[in-house]
mmCIF file of C-alpha atoms in Angstrom:
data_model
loop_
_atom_site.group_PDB
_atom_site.id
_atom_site.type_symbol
_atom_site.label_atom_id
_atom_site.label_comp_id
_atom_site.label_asym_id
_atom_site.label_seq_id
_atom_site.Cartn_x
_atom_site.Cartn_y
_atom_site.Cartn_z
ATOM 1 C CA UNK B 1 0.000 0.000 0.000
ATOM 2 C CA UNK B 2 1.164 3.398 -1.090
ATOM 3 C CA UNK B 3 1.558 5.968 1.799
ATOM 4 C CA UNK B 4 -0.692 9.141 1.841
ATOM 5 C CA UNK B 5 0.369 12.162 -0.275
ATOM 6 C CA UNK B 6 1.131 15.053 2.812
ATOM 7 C CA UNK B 7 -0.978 17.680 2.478
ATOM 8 C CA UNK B 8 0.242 21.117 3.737
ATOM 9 C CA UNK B 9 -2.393 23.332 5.961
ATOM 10 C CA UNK B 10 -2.517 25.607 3.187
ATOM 11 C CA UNK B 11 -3.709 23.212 0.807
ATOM 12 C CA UNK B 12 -5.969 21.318 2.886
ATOM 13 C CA UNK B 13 -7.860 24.755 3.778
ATOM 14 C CA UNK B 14 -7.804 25.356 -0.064
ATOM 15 C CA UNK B 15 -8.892 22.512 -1.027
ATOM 16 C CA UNK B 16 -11.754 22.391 1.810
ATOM 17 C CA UNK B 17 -12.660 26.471 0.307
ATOM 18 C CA UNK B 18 -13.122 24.962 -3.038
ATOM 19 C CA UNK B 19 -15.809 22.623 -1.990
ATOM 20 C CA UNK B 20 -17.765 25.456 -0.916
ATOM 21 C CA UNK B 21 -20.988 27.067 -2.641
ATOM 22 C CA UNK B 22 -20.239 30.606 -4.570
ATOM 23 C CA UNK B 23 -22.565 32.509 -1.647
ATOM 24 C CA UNK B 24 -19.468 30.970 1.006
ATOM 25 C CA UNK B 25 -16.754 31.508 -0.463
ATOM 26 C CA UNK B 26 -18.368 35.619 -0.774
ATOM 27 C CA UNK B 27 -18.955 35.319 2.792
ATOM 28 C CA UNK B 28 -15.646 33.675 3.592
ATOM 29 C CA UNK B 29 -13.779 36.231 1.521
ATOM 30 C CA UNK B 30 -15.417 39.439 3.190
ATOM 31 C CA UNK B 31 -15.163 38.262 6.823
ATOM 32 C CA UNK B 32 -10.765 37.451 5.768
ATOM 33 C CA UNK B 33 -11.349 41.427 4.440
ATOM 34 C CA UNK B 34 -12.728 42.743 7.649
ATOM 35 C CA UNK B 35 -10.065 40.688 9.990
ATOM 36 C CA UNK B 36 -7.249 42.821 8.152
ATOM 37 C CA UNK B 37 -8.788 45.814 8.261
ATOM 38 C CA UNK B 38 -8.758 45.379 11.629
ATOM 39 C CA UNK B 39 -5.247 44.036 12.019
ATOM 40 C CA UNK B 40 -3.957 46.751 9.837
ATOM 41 C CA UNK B 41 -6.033 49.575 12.224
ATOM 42 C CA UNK B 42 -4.431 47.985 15.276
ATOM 43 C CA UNK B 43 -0.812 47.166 14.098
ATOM 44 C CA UNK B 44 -0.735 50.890 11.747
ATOM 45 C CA UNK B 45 -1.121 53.876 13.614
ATOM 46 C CA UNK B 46 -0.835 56.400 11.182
ATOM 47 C CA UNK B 47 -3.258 55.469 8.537
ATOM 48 C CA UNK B 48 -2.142 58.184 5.912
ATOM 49 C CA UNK B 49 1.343 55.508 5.140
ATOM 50 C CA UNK B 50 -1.778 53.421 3.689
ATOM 51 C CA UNK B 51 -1.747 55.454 0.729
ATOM 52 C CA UNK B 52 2.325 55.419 0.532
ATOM 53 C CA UNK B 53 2.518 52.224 0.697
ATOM 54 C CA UNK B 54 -0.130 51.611 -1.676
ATOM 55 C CA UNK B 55 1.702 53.694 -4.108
ATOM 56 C CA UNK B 56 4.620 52.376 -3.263
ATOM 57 C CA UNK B 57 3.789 48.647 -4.067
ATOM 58 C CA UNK B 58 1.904 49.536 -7.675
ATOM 59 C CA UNK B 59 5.876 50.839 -8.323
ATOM 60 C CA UNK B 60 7.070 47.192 -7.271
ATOM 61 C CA UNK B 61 4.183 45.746 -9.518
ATOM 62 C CA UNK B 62 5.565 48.493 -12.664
ATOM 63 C CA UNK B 63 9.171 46.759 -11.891
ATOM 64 C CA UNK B 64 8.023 43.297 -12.246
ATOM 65 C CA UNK B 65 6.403 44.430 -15.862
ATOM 66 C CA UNK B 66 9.805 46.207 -17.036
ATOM 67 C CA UNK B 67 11.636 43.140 -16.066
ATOM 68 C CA UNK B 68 9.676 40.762 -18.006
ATOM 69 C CA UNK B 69 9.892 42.791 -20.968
ATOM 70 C CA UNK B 70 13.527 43.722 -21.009
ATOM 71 C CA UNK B 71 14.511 39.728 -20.040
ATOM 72 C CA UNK B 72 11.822 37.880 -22.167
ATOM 73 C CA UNK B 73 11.505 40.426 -24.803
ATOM 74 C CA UNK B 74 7.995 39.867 -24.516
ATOM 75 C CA UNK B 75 4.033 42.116 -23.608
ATOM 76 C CA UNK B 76 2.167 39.223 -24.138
ATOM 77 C CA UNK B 77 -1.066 38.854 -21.477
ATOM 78 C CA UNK B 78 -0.364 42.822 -20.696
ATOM 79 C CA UNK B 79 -2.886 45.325 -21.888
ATOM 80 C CA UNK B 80 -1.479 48.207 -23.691
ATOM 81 C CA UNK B 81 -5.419 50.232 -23.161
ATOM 82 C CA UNK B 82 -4.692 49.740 -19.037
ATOM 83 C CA UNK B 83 -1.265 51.182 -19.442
ATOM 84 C CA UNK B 84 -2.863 54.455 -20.748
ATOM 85 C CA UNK B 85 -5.300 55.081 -18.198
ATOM 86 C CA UNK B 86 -2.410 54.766 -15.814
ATOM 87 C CA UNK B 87 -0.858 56.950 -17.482
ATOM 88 C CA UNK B 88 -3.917 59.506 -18.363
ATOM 89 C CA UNK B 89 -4.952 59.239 -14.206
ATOM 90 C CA UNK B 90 -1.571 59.762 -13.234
ATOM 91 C CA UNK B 91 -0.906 62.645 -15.221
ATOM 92 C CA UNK B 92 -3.707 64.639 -14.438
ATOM 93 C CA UNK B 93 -2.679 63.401 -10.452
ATOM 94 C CA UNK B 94 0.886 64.663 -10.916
ATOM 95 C CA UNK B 95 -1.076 67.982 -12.387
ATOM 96 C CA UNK B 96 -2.858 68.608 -9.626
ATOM 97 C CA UNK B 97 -0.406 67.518 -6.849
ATOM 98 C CA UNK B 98 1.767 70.072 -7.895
ATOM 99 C CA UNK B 99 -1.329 72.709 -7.521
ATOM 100 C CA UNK B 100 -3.182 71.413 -5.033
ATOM 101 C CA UNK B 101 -0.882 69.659 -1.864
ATOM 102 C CA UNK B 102 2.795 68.649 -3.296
ATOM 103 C CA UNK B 103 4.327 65.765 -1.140
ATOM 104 C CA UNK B 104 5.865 62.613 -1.085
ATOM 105 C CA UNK B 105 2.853 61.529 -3.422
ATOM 106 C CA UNK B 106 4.002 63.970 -5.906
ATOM 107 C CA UNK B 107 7.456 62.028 -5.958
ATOM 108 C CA UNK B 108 5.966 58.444 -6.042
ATOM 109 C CA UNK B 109 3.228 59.229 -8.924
ATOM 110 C CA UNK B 110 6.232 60.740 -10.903
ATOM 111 C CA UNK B 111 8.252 57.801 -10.353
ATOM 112 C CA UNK B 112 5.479 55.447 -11.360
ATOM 113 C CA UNK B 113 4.334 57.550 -14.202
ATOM 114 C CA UNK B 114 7.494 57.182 -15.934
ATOM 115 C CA UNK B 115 7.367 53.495 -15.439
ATOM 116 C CA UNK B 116 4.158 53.293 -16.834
ATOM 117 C CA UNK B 117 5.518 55.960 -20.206
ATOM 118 C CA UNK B 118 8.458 53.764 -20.568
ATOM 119 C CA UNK B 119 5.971 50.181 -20.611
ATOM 120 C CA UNK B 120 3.944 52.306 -23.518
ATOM 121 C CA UNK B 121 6.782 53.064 -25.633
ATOM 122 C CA UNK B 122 8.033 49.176 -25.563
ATOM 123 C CA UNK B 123 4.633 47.557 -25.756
ATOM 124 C CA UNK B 124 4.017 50.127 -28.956
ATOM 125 C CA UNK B 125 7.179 49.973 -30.479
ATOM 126 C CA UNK B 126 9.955 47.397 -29.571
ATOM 127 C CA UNK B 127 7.562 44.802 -28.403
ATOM 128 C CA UNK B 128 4.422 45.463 -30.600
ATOM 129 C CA UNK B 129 4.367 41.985 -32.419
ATOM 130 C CA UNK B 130 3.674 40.461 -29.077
ATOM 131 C CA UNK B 131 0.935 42.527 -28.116
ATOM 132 C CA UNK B 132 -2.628 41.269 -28.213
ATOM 133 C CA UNK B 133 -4.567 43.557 -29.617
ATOM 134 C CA UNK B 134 -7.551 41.553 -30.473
ATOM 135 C CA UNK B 135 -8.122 40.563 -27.118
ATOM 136 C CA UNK B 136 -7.306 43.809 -25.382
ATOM 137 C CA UNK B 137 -11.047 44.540 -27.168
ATOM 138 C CA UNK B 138 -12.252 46.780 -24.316
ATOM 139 C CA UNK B 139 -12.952 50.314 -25.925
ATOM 140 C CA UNK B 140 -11.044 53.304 -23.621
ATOM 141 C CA UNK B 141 -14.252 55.843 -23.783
ATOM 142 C CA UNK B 142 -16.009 53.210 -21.886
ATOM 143 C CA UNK B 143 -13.948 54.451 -18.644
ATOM 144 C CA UNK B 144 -12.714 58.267 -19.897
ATOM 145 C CA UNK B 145 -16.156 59.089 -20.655
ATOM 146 C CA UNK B 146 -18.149 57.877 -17.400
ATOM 147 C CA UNK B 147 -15.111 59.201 -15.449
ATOM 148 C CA UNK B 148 -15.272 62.551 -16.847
ATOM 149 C CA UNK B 149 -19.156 62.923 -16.328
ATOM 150 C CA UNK B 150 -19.199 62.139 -12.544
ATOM 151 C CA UNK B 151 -15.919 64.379 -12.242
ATOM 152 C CA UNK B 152 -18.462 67.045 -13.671
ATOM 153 C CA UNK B 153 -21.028 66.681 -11.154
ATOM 154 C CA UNK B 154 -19.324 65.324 -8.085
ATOM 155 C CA UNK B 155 -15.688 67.159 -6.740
ATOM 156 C CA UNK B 156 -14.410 68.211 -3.989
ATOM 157 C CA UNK B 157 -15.301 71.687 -2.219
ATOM 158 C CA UNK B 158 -12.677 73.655 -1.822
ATOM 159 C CA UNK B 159 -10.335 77.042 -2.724
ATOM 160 C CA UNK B 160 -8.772 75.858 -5.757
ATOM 161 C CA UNK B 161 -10.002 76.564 -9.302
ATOM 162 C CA UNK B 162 -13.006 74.395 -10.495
ATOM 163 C CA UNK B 163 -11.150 72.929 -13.498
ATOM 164 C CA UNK B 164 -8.493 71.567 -11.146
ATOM 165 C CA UNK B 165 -11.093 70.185 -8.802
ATOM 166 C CA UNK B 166 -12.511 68.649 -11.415
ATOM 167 C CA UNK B 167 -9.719 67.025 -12.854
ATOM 168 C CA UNK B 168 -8.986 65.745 -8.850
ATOM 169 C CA UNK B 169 -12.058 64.033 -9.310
ATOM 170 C CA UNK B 170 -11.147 62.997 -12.632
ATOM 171 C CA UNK B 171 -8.093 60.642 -12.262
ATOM 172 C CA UNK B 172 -9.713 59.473 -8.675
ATOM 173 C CA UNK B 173 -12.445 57.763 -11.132
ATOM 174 C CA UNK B 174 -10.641 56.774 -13.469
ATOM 175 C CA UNK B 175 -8.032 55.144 -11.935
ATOM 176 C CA UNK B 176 -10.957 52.789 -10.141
ATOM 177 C CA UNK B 177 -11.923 51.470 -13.811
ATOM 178 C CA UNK B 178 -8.577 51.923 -15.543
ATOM 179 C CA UNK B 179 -7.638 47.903 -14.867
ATOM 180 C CA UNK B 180 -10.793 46.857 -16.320
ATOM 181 C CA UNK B 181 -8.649 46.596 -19.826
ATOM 182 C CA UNK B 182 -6.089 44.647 -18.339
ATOM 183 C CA UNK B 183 -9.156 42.085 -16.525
ATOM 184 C CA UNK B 184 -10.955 41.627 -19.882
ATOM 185 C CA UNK B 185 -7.593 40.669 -21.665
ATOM 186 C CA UNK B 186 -7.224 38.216 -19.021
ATOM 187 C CA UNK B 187 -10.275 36.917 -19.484
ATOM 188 C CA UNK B 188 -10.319 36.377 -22.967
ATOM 189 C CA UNK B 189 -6.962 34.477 -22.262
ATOM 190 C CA UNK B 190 -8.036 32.893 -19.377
ATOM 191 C CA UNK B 191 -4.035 31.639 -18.326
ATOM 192 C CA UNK B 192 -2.229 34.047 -17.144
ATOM 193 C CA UNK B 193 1.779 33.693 -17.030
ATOM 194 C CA UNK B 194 3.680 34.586 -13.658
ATOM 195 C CA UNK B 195 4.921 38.255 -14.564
ATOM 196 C CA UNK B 196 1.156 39.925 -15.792
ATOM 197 C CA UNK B 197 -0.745 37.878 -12.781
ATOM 198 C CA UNK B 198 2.267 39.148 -10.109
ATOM 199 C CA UNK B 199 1.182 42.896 -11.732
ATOM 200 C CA UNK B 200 -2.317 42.515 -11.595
ATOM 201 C CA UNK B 201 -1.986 41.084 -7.934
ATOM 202 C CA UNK B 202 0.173 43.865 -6.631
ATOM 203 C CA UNK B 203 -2.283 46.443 -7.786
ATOM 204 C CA UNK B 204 -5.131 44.483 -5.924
ATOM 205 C CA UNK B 205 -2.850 44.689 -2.650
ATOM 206 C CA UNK B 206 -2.278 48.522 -3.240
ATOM 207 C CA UNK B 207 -6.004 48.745 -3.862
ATOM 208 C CA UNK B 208 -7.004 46.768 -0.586
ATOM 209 C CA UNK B 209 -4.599 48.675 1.332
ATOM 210 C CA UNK B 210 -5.993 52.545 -0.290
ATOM 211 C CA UNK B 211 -9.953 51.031 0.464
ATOM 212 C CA UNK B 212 -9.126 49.784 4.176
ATOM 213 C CA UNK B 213 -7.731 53.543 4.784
ATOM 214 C CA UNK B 214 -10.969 55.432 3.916
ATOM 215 C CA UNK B 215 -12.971 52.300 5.742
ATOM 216 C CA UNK B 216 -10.577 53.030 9.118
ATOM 217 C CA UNK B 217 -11.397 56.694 8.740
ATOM 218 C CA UNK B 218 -14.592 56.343 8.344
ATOM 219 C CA UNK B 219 -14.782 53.605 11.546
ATOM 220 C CA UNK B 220 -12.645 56.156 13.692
ATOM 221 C CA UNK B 221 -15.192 59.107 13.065
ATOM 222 C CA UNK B 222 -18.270 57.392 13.006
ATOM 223 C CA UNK B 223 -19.411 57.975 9.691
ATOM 224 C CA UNK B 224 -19.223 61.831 10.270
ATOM 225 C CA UNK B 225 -16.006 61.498 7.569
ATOM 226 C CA UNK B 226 -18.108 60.501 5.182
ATOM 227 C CA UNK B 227 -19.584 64.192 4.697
ATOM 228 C CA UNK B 228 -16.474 66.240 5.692
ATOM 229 C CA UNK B 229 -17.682 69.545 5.804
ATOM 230 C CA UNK B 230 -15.778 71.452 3.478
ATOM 231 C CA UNK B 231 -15.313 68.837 0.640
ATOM 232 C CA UNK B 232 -18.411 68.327 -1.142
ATOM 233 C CA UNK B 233 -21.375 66.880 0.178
ATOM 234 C CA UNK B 234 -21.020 63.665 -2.522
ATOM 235 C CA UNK B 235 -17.203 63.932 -2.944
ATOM 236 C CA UNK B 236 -15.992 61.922 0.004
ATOM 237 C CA UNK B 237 -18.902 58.910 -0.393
ATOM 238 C CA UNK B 238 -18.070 58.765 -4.164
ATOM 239 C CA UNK B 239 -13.898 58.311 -3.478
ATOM 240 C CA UNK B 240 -14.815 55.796 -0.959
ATOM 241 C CA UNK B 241 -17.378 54.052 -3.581
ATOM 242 C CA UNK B 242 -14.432 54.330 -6.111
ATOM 243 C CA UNK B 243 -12.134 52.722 -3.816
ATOM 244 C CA UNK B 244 -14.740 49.976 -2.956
ATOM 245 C CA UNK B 245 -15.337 49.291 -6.530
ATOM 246 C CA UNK B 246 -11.562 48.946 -7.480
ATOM 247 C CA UNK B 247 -11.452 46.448 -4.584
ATOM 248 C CA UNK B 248 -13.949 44.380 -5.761
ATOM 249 C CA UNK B 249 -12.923 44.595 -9.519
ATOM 250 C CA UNK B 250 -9.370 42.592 -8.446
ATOM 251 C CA UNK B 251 -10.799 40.574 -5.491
ATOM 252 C CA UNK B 252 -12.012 37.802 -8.266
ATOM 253 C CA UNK B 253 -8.543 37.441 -9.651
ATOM 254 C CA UNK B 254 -6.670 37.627 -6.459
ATOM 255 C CA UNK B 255 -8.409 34.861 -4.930
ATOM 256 C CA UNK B 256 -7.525 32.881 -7.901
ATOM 257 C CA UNK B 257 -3.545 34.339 -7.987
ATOM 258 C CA UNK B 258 -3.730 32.852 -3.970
ATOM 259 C CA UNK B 259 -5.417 29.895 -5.138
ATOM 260 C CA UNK B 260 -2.505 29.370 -7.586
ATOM 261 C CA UNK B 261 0.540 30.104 -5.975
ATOM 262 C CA UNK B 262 -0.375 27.880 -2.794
ATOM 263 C CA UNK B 263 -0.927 24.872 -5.158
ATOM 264 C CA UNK B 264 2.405 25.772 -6.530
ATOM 265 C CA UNK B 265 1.297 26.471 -10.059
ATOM 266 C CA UNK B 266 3.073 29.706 -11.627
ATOM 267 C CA UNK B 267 0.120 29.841 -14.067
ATOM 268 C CA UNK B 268 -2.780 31.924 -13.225
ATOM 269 C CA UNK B 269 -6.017 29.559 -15.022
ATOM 270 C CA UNK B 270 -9.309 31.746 -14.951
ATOM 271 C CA UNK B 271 -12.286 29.749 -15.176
ATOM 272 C CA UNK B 272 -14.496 30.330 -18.744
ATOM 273 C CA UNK B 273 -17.201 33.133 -18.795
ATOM 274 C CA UNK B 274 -20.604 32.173 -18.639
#
């Protein structure tokens, strides 16, 4: 008789989640959201490095794309439509960081935006036989245009000129959309190789981290944060909803990145539409 395959923890608990109905493993995955939210309020004190770090780890997630495509000389799985909302949101963020509050943000979105230039020109020019244009399908003015109507109506409140209030409310929009590209590439793939899934993942992390700051602020005020007076009666519920629904855009794929790197597979499989 052959002896028992061992099993690590980690396995065993993902193999018990992936018995589990769809409505469980939604339940499952919220209550594992709210018990780091609530490590990170008790272990961080100053939530404002949420943000930093945030930035900080889309950077890391940039470096992982430049070194796949200086070493494999390749783009393929990466959406070239994603890259240019980065680029577009970051922009118009470096714009009005240097008119509106000029910090260590201002350095960071600098850094990262001419990551994100540099991945544009290769993907375009050195690299553009590998790019997969026909399945990077998703049309840009379905996240510039819904993005610049809501900026319209909903900004913040305060002594700066309209236009560059507006445009503050622009790029916080769009950049909660702008990986929808990048998601419907991998979709129409459906197996994702190491470098593009480590990219996507890091932005989820930097995403988690930028929605469990406004939920901590919100917590420590009870709810009064929410309507800061001052900033626009809508402005502060509609960066929280944009920093919900960026969450919940990569939540999907992260639990599948998890799923494959502790079952030791370096390939990211999505499962088919329905």
């Amino acid at each position: 008789m052959g002896q028992k395959r061992y099993q690590s923890p980690a396995k065993k608990l993902l193999s018990w989640v992936r018995k589990q109905s769809k409505k469980m493993k939604i339940f499952m995955g919220v209550i594992t959201a709210i018990v780091l939210v609530v490590t990170l309020k008790l272990v961080v004190h100053d939530h404002n490095y949420f943000f930093v770090v945030a930035e900080a780890i889309h950077s890391i997630g940039l470096l992982v794309l430049i070194y796949k495509l200086t070493t494999l000389k390749t783009c393929s799985g990466l959406s070239l439509k994603t890259q240019v909302l980065t680029a577009i949101f970051l922009t118009v963020r470096l714009y009005c960081s240097f008119i509106m509050e000029a910090d260590i943000h201002t350095v960071l979105d600098f850094i990262t935006l001419v990551a994100t230039l540099w991945i544009i020109y290769m993907m375009k020019f050195k690299l553009k036989a590998s790019y997969m244009a026909d399945l990077d399908n998703l049309p840009l003015y379905y996240t510039i245009i819904p993005a610049a109507v809501v900026s319209f109506f909903v900004h913040p409140t305060t002594s700066h000129f309209l236009i560059n209030r507006m445009l503050w409310a622009f790029c916080v929009y769009l950049e909660s959309v702008s990986v929808l590209p990048q998601l419907r590439l991998m979709q129409n793939v459906q197996i994702i190789e190491p470098f593009s899934a480590h990219y996507v993942f890091a932005l989820g992390v930097a995403r988690f981290l930028g929605c469990a700051h406004w939920i901590i602020q919100v917590y420590d005020t009870a709810g009064a944060y929410i309507y800061l007076a001052g900033r626009g009666y809508f402005w502060i519920p509609m960066v929280f909803l944009a920093e919900m629904v960026q969450t919940f855009i990569l939540a999907d794929f992260c639990y599948y990145y998890v799923k494959s790197v502790v079952s030791g597979q370096l390939i990211v499989r999505l499962p088919t539409p329905v």
